[in-house]
PDB file of C-alpha atoms in Angstrom:
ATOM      1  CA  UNK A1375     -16.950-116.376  19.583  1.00 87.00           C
ATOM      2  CA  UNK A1376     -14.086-114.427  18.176  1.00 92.00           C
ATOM      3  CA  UNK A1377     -10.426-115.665  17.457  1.00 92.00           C
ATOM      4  CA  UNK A1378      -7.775-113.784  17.485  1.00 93.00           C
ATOM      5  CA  UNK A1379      -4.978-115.561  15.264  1.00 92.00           C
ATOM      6  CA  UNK A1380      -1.651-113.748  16.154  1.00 92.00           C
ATOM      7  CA  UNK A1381       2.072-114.868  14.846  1.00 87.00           C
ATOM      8  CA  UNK A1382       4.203-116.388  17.330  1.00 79.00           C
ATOM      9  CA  UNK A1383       6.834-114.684  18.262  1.00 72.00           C
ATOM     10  CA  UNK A1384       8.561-113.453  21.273  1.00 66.00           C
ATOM     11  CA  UNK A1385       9.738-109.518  20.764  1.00 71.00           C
ATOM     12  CA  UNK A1386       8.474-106.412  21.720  1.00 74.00           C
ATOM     13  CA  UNK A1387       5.739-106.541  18.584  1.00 79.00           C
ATOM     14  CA  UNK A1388       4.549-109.588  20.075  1.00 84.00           C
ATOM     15  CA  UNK A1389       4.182-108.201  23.685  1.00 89.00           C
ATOM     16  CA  UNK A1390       2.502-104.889  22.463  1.00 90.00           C
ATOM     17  CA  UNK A1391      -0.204-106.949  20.426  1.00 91.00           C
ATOM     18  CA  UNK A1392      -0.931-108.868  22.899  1.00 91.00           C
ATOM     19  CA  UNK A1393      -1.518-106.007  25.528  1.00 92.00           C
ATOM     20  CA  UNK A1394      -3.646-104.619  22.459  1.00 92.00           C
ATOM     21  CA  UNK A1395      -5.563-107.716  22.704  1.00 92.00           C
ATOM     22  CA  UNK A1396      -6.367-107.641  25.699  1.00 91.00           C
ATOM     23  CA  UNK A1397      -7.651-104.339  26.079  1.00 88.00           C
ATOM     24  CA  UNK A1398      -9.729-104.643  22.981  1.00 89.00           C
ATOM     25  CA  UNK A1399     -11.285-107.984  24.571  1.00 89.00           C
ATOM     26  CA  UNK A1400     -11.990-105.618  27.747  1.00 86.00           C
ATOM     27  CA  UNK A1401     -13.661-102.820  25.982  1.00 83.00           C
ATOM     28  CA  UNK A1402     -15.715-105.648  23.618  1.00 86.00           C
ATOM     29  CA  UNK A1403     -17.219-107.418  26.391  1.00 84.00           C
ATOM     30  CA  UNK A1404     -17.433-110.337  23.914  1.00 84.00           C
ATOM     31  CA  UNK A1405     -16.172-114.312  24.638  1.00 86.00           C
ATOM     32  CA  UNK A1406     -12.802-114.224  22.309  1.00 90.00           C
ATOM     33  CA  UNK A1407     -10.161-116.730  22.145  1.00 92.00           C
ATOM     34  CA  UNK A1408      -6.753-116.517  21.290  1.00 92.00           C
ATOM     35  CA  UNK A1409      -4.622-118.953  19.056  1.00 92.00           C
ATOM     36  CA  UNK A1410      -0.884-119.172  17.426  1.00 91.00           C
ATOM     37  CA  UNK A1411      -1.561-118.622  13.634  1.00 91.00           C
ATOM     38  CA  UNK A1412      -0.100-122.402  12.051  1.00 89.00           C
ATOM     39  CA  UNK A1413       2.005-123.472   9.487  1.00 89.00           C
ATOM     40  CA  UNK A1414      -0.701-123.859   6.824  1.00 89.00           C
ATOM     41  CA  UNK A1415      -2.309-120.396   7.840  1.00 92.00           C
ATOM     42  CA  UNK A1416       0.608-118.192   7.951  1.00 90.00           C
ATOM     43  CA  UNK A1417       1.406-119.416   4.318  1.00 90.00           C
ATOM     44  CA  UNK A1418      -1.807-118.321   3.216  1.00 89.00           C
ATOM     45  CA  UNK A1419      -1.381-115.040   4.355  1.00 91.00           C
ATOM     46  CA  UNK A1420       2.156-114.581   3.229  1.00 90.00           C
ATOM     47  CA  UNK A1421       1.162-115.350  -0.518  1.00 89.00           C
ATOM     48  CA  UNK A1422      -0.094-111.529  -1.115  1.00 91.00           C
ATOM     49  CA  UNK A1423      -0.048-108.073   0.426  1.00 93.00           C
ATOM     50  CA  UNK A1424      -3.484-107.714  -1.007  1.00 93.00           C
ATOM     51  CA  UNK A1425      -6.126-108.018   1.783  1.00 93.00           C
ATOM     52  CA  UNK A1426      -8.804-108.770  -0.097  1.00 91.00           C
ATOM     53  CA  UNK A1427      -6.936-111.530  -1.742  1.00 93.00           C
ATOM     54  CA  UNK A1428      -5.392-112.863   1.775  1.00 94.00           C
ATOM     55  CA  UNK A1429      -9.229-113.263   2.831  1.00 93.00           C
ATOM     56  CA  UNK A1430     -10.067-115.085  -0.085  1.00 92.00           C
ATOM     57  CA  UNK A1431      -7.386-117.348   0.074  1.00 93.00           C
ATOM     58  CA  UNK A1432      -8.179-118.088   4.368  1.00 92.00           C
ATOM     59  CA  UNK A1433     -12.467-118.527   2.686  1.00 90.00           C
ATOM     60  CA  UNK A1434     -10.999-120.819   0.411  1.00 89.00           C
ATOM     61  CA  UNK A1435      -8.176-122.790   2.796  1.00 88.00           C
ATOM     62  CA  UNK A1436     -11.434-123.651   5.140  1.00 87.00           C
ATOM     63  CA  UNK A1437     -11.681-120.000   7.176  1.00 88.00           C
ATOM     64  CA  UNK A1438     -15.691-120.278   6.120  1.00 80.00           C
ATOM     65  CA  UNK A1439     -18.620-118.615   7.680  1.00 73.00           C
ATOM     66  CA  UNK A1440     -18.891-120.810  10.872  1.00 74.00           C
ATOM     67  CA  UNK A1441     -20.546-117.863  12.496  1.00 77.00           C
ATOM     68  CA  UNK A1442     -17.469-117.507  14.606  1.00 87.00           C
ATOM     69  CA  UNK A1443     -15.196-114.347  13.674  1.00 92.00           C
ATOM     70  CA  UNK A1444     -11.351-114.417  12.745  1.00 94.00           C
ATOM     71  CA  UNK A1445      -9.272-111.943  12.990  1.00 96.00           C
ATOM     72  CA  UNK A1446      -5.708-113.032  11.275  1.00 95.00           C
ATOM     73  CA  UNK A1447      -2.851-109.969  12.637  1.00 95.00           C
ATOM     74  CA  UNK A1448      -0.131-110.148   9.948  1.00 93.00           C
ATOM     75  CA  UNK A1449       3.167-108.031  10.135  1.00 90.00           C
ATOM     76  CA  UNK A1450       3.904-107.008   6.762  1.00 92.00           C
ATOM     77  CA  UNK A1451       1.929-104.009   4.988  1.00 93.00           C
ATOM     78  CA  UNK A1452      -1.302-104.566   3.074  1.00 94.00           C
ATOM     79  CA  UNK A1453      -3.494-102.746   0.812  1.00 92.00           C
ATOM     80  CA  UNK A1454      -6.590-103.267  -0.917  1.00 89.00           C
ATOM     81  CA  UNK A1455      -7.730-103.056  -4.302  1.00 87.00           C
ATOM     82  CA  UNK A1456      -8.374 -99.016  -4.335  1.00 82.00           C
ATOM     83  CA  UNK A1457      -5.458 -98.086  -1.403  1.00 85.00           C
ATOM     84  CA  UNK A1458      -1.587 -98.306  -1.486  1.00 89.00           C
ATOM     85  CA  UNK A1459      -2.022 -99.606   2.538  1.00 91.00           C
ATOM     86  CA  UNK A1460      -4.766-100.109   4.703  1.00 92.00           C
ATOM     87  CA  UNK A1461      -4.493-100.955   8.450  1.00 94.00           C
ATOM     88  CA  UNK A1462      -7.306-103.763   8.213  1.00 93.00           C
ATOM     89  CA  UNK A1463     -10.003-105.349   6.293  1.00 91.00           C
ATOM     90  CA  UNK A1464     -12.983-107.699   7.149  1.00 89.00           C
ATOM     91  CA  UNK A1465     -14.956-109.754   4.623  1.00 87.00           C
ATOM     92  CA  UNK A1466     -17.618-111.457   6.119  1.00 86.00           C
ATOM     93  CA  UNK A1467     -16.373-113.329   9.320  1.00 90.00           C
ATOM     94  CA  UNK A1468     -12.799-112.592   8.193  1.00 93.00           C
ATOM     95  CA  UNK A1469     -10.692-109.931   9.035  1.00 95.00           C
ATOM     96  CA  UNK A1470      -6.887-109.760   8.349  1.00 96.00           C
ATOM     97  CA  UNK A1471      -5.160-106.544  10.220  1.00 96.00           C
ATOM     98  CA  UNK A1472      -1.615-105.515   9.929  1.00 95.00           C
ATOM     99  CA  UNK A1473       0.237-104.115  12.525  1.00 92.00           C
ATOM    100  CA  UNK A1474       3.495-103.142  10.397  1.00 93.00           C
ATOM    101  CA  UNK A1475       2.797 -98.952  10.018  1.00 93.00           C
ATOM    102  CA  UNK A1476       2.306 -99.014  13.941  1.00 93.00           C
ATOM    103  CA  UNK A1477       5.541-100.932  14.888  1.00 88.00           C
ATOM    104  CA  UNK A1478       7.426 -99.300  12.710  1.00 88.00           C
ATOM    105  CA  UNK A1479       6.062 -95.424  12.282  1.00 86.00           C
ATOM    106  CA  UNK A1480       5.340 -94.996  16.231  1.00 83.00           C
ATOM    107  CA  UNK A1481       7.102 -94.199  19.307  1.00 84.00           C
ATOM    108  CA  UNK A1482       5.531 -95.330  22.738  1.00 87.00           C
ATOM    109  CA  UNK A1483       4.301 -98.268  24.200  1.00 89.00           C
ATOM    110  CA  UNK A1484       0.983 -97.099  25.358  1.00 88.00           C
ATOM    111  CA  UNK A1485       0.028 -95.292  21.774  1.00 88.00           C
ATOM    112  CA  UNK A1486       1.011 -98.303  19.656  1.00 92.00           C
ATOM    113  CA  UNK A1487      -1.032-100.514  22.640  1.00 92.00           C
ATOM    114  CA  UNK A1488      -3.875 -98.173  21.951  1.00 90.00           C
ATOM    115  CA  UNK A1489      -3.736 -98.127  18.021  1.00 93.00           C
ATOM    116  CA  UNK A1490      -3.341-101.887  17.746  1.00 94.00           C
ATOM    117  CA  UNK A1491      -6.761-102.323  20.561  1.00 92.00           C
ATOM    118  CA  UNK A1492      -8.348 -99.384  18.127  1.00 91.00           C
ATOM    119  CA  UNK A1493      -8.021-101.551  14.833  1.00 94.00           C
ATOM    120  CA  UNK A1494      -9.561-104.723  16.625  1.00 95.00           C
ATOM    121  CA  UNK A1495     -12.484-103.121  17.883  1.00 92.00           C
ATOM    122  CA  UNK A1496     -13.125-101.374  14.656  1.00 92.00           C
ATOM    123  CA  UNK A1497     -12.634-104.154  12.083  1.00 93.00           C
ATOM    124  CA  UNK A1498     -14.646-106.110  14.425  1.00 93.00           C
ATOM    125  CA  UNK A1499     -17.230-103.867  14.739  1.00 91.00           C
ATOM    126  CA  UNK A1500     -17.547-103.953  10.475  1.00 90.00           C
ATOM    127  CA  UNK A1501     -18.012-108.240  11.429  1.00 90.00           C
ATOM    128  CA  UNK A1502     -21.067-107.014  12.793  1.00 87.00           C
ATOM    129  CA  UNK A1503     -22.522-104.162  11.431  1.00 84.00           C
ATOM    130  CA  UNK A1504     -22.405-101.874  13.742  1.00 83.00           C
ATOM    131  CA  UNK A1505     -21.930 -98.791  11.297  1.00 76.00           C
ATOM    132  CA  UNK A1506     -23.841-100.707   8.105  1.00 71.00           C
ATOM    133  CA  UNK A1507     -26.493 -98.056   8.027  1.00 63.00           C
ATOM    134  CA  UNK A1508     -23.979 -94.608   7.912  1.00 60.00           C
ATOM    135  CA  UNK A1509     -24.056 -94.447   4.230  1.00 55.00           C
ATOM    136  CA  UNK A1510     -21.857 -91.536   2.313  1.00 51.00           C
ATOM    137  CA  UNK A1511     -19.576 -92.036  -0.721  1.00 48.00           C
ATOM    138  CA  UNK A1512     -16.161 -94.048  -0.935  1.00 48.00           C
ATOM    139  CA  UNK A1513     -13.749 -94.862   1.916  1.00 48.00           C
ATOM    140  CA  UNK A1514     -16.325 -93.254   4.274  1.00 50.00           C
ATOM    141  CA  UNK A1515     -19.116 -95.968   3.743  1.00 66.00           C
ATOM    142  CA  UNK A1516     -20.237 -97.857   7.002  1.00 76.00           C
ATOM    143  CA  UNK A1517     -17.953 -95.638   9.378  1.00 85.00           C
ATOM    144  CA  UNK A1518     -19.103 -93.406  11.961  1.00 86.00           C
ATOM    145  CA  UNK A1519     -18.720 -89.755  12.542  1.00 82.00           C
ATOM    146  CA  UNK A1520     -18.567 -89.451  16.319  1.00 82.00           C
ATOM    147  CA  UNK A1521     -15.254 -88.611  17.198  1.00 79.00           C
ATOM    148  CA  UNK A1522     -14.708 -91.317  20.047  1.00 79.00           C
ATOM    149  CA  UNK A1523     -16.436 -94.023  18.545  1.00 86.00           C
ATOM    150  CA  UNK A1524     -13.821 -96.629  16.946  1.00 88.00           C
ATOM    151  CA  UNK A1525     -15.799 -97.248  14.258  1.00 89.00           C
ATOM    152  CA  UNK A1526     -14.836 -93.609  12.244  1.00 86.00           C
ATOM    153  CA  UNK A1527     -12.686 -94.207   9.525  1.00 85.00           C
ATOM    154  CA  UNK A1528      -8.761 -92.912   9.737  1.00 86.00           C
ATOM    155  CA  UNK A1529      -6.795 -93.144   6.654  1.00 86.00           C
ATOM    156  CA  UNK A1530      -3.531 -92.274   8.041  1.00 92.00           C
ATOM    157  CA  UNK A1531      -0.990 -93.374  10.507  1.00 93.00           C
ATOM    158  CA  UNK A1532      -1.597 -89.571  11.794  1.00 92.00           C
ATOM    159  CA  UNK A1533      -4.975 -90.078  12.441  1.00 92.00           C
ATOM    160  CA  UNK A1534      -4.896 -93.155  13.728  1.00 92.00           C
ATOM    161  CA  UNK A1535      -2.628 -91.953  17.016  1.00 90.00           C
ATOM    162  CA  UNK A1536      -4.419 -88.993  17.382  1.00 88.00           C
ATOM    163  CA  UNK A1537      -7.233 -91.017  17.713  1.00 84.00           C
ATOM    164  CA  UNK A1538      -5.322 -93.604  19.854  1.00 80.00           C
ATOM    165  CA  UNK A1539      -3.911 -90.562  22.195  1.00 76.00           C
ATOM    166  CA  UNK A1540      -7.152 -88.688  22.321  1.00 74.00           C
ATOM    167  CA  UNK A1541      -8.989 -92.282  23.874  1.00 68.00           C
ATOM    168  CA  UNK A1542      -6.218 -92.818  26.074  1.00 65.00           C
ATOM    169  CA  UNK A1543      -6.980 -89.188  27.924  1.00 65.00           C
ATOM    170  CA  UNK A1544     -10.792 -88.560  26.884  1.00 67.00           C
ATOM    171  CA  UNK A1545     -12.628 -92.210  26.598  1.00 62.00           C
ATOM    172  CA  UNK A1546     -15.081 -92.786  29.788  1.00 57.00           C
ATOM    173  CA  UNK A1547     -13.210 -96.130  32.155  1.00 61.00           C
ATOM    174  CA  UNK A1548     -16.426 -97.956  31.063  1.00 53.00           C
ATOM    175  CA  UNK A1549     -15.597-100.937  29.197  1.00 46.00           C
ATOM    176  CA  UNK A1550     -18.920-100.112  26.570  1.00 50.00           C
ATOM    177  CA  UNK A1551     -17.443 -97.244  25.348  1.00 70.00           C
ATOM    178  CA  UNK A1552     -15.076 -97.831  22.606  1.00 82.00           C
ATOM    179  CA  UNK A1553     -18.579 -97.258  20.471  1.00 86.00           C
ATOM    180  CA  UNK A1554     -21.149 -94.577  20.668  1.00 85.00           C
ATOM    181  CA  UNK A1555     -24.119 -95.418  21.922  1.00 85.00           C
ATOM    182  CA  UNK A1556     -25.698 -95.957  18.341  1.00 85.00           C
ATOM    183  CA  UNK A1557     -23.044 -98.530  17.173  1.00 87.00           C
ATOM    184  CA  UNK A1558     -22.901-100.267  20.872  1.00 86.00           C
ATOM    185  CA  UNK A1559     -26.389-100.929  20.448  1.00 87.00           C
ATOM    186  CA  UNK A1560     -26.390-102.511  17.036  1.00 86.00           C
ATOM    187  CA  UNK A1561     -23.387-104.129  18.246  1.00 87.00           C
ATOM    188  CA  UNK A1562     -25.043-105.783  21.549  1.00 86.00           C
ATOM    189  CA  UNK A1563     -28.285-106.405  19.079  1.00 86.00           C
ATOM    190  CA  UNK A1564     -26.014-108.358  16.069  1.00 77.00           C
ATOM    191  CA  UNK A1565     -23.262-110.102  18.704  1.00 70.00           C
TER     192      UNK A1565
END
């Protein structure tokens, strides 16, 4: 199972994540479950900007290794312990993703929509391994190199909507696709 643990609001942000949702719920094929993030969890994620430290603090406020996966969306900017930002990161079961350099450094509906789908399926796919055996050197460990497979690694809000705008007009209609056909099947065989 996967839950997706969104802040409640009712604005535009809130309306584009959700349409992100659900098209990266499509394209997983996988049972997920969506729930308002509570009181208790929200000030767990508001006590840092530091991802890695956010996770830590969900691990240690009961967000354990039940075997199901959690992905937390905060909207302020994070980082981790060797980058000033980072879109997402997943420890374990955990994954916290921000949406704040989307909302705020992109125009269009259907690129943001696409961006925000493109950081589910990818921190998700790190939940389960898909990419654990591409090995290379820093930021680029566990990532893929094929060019329409979500789990390559973008460092930039750049990258990340050419990415997003390339998938809208070049990924196949079939839901398996947002992976290549190595990381869908180590996805299918771990999920």
């Amino acid at each position: 199972m996967i839950r997706l643990l969104v802040p409640t609001t009712d604005d535009c942000r809130g309306e584009i994540l959700d349409e992100a949702i659900m098209l990266a719920k499509n394209n997983l094929g996988k049972d997920t479950e969506v729930w308002p993030i509570d009181t208790r969890t929200q000030f767990l994620l508001m006590c840092s900007a530091d991802a890695d430290e956010m996770i830590a603090a969900l691990r240690s406020g009961g967000y354990t290794d039940d075997g199901d996966v959690n992905v937390f969306f905060v909207r302020k900017d994070i980082h981790t312990e060797n980058t000033n930002f980072c879109f997402g990161a997943t420890v374990l079961n955990n994954i916290v993703i921000s949406d704040f350099r989307v909302t705020h450094s992109v125009t269009g509906r259907a690129t943001k929509v696409a961006m925000l789908a493109y950081l589910i399926e990818h921190e998700i796919g790190h939940t389960y391994g898909v990419a654990d055996d591409f090995r290379s050197t820093g930021i680029y460990d566990m990532h893929c190199k094929d060019p329409l497979c979500v789990m390559q690694q973008v460092t930039s809000v750049g990258q990340l909507a050419d990415f997003a705008k390339r998938n809208i007009t070049e990924r196949p209609e079939d839901a398996a696709e947002c992976y290549c056909s190595h990381c869908r099947k180590r996805f299918e065989a771990k999920a």
